[in-house]
Short mmCIF file of N, CA, C and O in Angstrom, two decimals:
data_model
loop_
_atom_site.label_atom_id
_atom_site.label_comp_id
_atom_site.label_asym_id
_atom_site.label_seq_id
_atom_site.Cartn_x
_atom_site.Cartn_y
_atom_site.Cartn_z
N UNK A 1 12.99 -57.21 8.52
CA UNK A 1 13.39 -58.25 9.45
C UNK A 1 13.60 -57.61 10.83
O UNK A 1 14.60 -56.90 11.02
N UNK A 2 12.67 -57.84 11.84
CA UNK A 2 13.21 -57.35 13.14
C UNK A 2 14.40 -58.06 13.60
O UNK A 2 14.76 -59.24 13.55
N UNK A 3 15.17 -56.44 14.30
CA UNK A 3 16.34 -56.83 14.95
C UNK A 3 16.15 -56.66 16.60
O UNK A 3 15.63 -55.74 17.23
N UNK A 4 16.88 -58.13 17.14
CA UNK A 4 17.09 -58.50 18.62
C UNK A 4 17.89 -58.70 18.89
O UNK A 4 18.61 -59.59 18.44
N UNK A 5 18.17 -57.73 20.00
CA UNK A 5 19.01 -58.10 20.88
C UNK A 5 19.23 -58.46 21.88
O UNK A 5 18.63 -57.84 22.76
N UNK A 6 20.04 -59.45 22.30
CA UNK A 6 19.72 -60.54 23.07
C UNK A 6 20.85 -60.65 24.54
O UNK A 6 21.95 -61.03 24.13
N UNK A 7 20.86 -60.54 25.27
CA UNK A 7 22.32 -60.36 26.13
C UNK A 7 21.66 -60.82 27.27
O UNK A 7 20.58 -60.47 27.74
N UNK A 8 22.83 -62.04 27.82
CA UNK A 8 22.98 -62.95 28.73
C UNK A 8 24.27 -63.88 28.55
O UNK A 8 24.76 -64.47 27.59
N UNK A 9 24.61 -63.73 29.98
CA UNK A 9 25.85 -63.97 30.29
C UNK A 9 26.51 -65.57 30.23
O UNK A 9 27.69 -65.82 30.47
N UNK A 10 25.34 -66.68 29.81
CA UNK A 10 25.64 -68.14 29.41
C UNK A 10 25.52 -68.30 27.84
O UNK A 10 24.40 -68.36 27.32
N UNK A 11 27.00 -68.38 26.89
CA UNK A 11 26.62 -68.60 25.74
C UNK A 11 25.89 -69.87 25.27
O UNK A 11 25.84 -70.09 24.06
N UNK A 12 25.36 -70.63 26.07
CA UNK A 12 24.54 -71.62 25.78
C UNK A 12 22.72 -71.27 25.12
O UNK A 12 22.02 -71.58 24.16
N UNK A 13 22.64 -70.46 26.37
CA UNK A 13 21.17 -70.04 26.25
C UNK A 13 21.46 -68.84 25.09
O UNK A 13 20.55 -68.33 24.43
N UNK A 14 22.33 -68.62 25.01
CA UNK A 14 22.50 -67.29 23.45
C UNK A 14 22.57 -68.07 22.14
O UNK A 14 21.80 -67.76 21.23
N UNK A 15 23.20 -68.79 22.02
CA UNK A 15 23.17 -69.71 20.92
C UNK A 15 21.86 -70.67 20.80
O UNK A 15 21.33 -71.01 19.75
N UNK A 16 21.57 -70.91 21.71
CA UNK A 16 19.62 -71.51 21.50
C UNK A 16 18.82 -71.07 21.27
O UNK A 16 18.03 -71.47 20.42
N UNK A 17 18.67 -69.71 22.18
CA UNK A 17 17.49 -68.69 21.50
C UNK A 17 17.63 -67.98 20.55
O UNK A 17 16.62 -67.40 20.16
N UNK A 18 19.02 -67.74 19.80
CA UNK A 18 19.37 -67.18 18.80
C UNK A 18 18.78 -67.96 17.71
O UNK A 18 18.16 -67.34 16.84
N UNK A 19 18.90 -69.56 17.61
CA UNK A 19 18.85 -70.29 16.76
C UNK A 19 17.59 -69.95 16.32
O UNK A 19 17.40 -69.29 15.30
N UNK A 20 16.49 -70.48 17.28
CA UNK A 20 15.32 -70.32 17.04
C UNK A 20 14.43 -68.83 16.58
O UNK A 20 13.31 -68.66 16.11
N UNK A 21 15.57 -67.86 16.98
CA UNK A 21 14.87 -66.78 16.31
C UNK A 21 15.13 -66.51 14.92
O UNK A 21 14.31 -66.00 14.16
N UNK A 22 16.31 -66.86 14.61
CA UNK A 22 17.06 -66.83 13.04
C UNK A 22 15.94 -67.33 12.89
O UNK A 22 14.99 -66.56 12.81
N UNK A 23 15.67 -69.21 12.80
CA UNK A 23 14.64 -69.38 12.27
C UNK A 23 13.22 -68.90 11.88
O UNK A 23 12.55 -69.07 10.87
N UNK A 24 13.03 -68.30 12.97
CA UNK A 24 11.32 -67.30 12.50
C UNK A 24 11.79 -65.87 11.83
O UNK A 24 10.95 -65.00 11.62
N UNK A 25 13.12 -65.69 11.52
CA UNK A 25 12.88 -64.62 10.52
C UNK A 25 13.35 -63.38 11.68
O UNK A 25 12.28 -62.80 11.84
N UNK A 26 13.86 -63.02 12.13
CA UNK A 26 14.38 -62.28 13.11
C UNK A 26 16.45 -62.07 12.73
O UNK A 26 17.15 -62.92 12.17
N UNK A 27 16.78 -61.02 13.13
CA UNK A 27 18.52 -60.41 12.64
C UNK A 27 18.16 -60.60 14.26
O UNK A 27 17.21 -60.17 14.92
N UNK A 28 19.45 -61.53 14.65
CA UNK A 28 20.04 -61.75 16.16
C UNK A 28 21.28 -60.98 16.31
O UNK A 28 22.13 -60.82 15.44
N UNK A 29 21.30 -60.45 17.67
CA UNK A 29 22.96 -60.35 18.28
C UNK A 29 23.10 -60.84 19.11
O UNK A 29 22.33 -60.43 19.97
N UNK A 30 23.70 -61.58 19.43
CA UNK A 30 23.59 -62.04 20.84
C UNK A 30 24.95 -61.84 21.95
O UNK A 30 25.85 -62.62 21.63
N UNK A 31 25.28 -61.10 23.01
CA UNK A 31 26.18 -60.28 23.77
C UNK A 31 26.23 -60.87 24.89
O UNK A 31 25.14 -60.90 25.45
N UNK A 32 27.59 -61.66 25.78
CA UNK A 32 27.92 -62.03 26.95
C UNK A 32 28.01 -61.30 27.97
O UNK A 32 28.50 -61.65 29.05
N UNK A 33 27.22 -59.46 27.53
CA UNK A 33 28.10 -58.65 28.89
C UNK A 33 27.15 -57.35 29.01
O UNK A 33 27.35 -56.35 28.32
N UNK A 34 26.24 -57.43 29.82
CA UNK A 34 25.58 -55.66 29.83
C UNK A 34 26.15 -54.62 29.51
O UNK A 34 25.49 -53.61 29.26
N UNK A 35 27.23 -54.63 29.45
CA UNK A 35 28.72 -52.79 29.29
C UNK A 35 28.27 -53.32 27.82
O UNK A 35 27.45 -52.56 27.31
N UNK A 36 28.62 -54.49 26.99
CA UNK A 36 28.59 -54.60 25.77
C UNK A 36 26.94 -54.49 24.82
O UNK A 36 26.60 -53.94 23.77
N UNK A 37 26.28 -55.30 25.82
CA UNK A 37 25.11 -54.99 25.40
C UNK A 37 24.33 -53.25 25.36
O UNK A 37 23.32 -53.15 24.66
N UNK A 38 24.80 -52.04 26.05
CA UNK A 38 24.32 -51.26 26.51
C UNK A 38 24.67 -50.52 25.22
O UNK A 38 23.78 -50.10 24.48
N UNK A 39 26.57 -50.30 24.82
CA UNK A 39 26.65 -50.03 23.54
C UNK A 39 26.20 -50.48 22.36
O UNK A 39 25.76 -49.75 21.47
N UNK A 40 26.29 -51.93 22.30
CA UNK A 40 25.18 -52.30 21.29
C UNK A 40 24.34 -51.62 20.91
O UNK A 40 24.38 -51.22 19.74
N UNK A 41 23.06 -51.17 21.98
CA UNK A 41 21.71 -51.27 21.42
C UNK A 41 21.88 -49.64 21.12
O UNK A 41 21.28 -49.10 20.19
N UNK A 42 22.87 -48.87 22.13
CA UNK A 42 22.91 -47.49 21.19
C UNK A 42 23.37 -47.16 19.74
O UNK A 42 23.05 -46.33 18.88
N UNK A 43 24.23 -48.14 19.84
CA UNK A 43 24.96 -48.37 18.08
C UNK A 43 24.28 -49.28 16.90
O UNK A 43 24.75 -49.42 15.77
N UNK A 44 23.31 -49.75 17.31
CA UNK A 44 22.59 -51.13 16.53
C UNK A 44 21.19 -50.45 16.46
O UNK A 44 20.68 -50.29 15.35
N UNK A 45 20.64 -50.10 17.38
CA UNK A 45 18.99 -49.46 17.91
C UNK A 45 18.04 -50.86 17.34
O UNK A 45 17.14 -50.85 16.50
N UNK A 46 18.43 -51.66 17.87
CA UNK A 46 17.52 -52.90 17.59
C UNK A 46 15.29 -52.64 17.74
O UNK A 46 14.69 -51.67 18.20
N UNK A 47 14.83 -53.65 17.27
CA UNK A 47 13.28 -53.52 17.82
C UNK A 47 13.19 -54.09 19.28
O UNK A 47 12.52 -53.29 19.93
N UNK A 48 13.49 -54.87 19.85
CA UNK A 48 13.47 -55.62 20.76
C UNK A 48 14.73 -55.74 21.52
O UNK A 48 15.68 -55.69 20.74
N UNK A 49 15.22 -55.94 23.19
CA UNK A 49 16.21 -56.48 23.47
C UNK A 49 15.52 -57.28 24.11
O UNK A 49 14.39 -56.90 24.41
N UNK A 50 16.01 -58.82 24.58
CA UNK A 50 16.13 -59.39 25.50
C UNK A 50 17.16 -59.11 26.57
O UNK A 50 18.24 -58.66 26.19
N UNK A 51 16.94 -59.33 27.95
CA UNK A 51 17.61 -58.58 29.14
C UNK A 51 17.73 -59.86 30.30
O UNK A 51 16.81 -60.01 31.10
N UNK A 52 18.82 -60.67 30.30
CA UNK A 52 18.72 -61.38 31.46
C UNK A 52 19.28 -60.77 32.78
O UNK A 52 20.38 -60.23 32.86
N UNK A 53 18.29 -60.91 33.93
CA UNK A 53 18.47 -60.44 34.78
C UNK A 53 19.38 -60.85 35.87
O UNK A 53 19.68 -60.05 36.76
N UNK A 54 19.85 -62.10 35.84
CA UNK A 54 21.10 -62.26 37.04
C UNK A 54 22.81 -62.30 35.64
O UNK A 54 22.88 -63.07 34.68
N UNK A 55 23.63 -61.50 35.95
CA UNK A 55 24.58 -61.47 34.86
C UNK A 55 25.69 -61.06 35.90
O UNK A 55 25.27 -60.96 37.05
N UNK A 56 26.79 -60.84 35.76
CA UNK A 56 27.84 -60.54 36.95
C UNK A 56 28.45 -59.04 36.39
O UNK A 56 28.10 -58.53 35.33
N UNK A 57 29.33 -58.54 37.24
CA UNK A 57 29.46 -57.02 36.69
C UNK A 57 28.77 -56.07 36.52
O UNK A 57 29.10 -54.94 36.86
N UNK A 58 27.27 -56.49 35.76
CA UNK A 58 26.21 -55.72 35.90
C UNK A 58 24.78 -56.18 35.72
O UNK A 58 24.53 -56.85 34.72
N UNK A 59 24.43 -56.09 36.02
CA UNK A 59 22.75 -57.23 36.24
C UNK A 59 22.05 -56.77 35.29
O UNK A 59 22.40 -55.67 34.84
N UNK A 60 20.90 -57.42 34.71
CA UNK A 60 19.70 -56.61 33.66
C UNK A 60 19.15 -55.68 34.52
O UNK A 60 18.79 -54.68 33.90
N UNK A 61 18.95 -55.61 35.79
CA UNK A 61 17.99 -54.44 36.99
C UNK A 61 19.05 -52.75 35.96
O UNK A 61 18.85 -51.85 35.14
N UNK A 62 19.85 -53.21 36.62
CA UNK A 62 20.85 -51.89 36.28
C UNK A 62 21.25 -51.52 34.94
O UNK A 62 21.64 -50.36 34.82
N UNK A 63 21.26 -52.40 33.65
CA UNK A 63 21.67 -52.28 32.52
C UNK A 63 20.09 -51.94 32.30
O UNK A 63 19.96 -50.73 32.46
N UNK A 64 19.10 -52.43 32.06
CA UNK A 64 18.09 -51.80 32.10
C UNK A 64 17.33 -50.50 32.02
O UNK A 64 16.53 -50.00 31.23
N UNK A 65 18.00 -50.07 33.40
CA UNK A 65 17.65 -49.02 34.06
C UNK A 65 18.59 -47.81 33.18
O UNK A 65 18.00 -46.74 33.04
N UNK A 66 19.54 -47.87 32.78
CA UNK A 66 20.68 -47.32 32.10
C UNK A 66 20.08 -47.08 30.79
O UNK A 66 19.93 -45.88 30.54
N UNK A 67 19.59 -48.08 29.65
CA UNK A 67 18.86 -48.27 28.60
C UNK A 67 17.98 -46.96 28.74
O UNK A 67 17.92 -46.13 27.84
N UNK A 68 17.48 -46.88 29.62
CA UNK A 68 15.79 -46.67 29.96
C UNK A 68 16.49 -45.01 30.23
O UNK A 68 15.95 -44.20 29.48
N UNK A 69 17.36 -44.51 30.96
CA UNK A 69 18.31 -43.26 30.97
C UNK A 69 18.57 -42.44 29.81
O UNK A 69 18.70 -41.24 29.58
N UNK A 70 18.62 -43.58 29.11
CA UNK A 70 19.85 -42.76 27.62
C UNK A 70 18.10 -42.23 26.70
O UNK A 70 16.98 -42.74 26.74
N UNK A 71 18.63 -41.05 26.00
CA UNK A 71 17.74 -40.70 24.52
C UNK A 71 17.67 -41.23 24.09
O UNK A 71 16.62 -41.55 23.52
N UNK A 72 18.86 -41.82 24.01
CA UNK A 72 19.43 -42.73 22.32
C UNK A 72 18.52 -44.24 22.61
O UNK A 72 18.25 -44.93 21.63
N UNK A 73 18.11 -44.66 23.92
CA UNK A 73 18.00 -46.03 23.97
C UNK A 73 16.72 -46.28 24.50
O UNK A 73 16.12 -47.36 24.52
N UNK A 74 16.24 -44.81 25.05
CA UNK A 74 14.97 -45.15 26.05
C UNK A 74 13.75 -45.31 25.36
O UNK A 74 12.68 -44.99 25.88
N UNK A 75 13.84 -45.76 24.24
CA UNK A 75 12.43 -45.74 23.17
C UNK A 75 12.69 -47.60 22.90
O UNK A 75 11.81 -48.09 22.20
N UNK A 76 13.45 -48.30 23.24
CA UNK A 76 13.55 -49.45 23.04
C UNK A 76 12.58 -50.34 24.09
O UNK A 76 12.50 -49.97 25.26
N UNK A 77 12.00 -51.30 23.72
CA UNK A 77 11.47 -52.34 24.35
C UNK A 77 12.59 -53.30 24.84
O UNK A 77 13.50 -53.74 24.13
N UNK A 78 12.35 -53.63 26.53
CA UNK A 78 13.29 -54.52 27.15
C UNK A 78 12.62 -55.36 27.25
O UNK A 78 11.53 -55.11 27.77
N UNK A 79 12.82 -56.42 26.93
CA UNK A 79 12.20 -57.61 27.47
C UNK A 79 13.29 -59.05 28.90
O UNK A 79 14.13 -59.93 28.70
N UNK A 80 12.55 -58.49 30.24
CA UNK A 80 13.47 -59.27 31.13
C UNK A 80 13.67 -60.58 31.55
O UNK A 80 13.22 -60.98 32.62
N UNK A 81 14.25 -61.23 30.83
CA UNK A 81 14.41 -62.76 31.67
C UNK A 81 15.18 -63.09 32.37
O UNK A 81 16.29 -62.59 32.55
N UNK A 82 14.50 -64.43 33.11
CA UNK A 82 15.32 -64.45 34.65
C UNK A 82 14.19 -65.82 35.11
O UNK A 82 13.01 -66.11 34.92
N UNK A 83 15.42 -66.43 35.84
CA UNK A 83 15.37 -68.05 36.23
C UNK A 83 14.10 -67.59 37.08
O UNK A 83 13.09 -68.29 37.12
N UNK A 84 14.23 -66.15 37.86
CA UNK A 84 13.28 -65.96 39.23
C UNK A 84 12.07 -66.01 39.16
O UNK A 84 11.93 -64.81 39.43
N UNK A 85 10.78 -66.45 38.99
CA UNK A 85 9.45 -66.15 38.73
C UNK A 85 8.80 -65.93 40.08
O UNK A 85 7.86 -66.64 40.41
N UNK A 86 9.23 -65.05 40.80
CA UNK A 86 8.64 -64.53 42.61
C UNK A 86 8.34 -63.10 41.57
O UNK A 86 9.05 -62.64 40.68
N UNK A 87 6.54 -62.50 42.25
CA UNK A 87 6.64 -61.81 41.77
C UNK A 87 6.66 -60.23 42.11
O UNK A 87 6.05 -59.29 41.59
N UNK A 88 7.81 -60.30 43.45
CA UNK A 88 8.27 -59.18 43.25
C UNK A 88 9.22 -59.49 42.44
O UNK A 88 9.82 -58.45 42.74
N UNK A 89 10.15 -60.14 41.42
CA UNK A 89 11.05 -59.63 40.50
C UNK A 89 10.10 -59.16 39.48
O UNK A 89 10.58 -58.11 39.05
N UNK A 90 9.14 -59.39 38.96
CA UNK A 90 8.46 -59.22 38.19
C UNK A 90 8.42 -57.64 38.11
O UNK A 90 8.64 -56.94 37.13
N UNK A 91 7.98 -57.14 39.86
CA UNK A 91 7.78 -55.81 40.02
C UNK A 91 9.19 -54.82 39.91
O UNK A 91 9.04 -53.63 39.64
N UNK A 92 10.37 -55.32 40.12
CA UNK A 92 11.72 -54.73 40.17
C UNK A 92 11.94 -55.13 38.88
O UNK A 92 12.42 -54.11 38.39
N UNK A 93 11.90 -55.88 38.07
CA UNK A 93 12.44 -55.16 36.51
C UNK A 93 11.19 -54.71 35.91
O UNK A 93 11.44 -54.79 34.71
N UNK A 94 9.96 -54.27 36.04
CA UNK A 94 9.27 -53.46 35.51
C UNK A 94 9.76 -51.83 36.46
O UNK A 94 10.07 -50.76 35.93
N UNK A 95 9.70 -52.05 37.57
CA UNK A 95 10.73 -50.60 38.31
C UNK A 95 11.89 -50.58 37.20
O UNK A 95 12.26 -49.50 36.75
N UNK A 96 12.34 -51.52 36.85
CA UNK A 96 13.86 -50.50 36.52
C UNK A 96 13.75 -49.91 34.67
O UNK A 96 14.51 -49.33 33.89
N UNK A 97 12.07 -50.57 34.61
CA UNK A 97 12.07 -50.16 32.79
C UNK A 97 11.68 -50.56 32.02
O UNK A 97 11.21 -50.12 30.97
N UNK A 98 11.96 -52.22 32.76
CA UNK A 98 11.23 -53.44 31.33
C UNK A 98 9.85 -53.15 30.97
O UNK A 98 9.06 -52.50 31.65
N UNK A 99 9.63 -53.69 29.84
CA UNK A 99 8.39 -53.54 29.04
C UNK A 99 7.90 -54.75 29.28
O UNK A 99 6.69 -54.57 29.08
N UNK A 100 8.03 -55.86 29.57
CA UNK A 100 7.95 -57.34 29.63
C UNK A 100 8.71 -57.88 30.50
O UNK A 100 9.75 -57.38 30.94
N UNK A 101 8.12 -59.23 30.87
CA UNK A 101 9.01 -59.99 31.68
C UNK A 101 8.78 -61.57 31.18
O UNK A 101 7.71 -62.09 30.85
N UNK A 102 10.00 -62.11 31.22
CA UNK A 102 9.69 -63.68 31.12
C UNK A 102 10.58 -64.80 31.64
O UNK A 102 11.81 -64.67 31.66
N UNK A 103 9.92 -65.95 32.08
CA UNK A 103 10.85 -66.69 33.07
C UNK A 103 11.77 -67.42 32.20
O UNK A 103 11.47 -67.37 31.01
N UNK A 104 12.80 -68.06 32.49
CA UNK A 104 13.32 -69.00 32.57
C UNK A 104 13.40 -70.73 33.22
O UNK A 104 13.64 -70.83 34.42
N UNK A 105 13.26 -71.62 32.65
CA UNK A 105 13.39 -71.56 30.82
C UNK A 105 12.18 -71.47 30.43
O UNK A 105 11.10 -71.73 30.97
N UNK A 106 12.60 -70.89 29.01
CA UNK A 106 12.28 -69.74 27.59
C UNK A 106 10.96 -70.69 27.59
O UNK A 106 11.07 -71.92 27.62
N UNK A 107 9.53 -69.93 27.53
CA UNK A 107 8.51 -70.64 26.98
C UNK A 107 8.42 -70.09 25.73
O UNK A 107 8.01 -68.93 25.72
N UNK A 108 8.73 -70.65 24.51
CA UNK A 108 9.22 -70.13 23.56
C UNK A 108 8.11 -69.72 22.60
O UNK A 108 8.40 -68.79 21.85
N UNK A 109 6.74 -70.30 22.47
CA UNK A 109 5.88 -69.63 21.45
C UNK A 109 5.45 -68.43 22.74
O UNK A 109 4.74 -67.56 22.23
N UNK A 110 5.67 -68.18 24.09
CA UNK A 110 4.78 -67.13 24.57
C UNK A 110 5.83 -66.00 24.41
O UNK A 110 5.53 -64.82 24.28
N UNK A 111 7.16 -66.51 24.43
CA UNK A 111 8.35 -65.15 24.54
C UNK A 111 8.12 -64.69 22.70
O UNK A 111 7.86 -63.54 22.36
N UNK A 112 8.24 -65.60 21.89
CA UNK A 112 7.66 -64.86 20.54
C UNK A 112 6.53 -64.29 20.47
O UNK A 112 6.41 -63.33 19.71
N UNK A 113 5.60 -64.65 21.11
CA UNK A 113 4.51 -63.82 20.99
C UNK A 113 4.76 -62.43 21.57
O UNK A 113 4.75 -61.46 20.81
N UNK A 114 5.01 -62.28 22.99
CA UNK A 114 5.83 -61.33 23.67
C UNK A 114 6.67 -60.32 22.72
O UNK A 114 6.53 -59.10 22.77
N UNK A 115 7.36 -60.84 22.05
CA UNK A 115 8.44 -60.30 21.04
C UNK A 115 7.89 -59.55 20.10
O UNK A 115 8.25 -58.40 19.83
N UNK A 116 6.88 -60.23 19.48
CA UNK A 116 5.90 -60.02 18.12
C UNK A 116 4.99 -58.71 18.24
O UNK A 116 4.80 -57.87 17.37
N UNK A 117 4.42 -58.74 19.66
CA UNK A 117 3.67 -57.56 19.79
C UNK A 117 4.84 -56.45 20.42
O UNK A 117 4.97 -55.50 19.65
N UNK A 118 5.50 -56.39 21.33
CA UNK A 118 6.08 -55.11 21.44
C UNK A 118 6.76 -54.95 20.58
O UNK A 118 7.29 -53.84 20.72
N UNK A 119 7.38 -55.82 18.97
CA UNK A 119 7.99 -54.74 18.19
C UNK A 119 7.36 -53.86 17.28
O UNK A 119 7.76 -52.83 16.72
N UNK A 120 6.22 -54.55 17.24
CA UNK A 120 4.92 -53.93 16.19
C UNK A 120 3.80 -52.88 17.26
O UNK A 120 2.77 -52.26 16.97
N UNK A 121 4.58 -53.06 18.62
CA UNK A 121 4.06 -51.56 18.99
C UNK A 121 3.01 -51.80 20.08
O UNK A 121 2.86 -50.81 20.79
N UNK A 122 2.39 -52.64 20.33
CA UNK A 122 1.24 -53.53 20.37
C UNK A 122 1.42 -54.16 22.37
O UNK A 122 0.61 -54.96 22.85
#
């Protein structure tokens, strides 16, 4: 069962996309806080994170970029979402690491597809 992790700072959109991933067969975490998400994924080592990029305290640019720092974490696939679809953001969270990018709101068979191939490597 791939594990995702999921961190963004509205438990609304965590509890929705969570839902739908339980459903396709996916182990969710889902985290209100980059500091929390960052330990997470060193303590969990999930296949996938999701990374929203506007969050307060610390943004996906910088939690990201941190991920992408560590041994322990820099072999993980980020995947960045974010309301912004201009595409220099596109180009600044691929600068800070991401493997992917996807807008907001969730186009949900393309972010699984998205999901499907970078955990299988692809």
């Amino acid at each position: 069962m791939p594990k995702v992790l999921y961190i963004d700072d509205e438990p609304d959109n965590i509890e929705l996309l969570t839902r739908r991933l339980v459903r396709r067969g996916f182990e969710v975490v889902g985290l209100l806080s980059a500091v929390e998400g960052i330990a997470k994924a060193e303590e969990w080592q999930p296949d996938v994170i999701l990374m929203d990029i506007k969050m307060p305290v610390m943004d996906g640019f910088e939690a990201t970029a941190r991920l992408k720092a560590n041994p322990a974490t820099q072999k993980i696939p980020v995947i960045a979402l974010t309301a912004h679809a201009m595409k220099e953001d596109e180009e600044k969270v691929k600068a800070a690491g991401a493997d992917a990018y996807a807008t907001k709101p969730v186009d949900f068979p393309a972010l699984l597809e998205k999901i499907n191939s970078i955990a299988s490597g692809g």
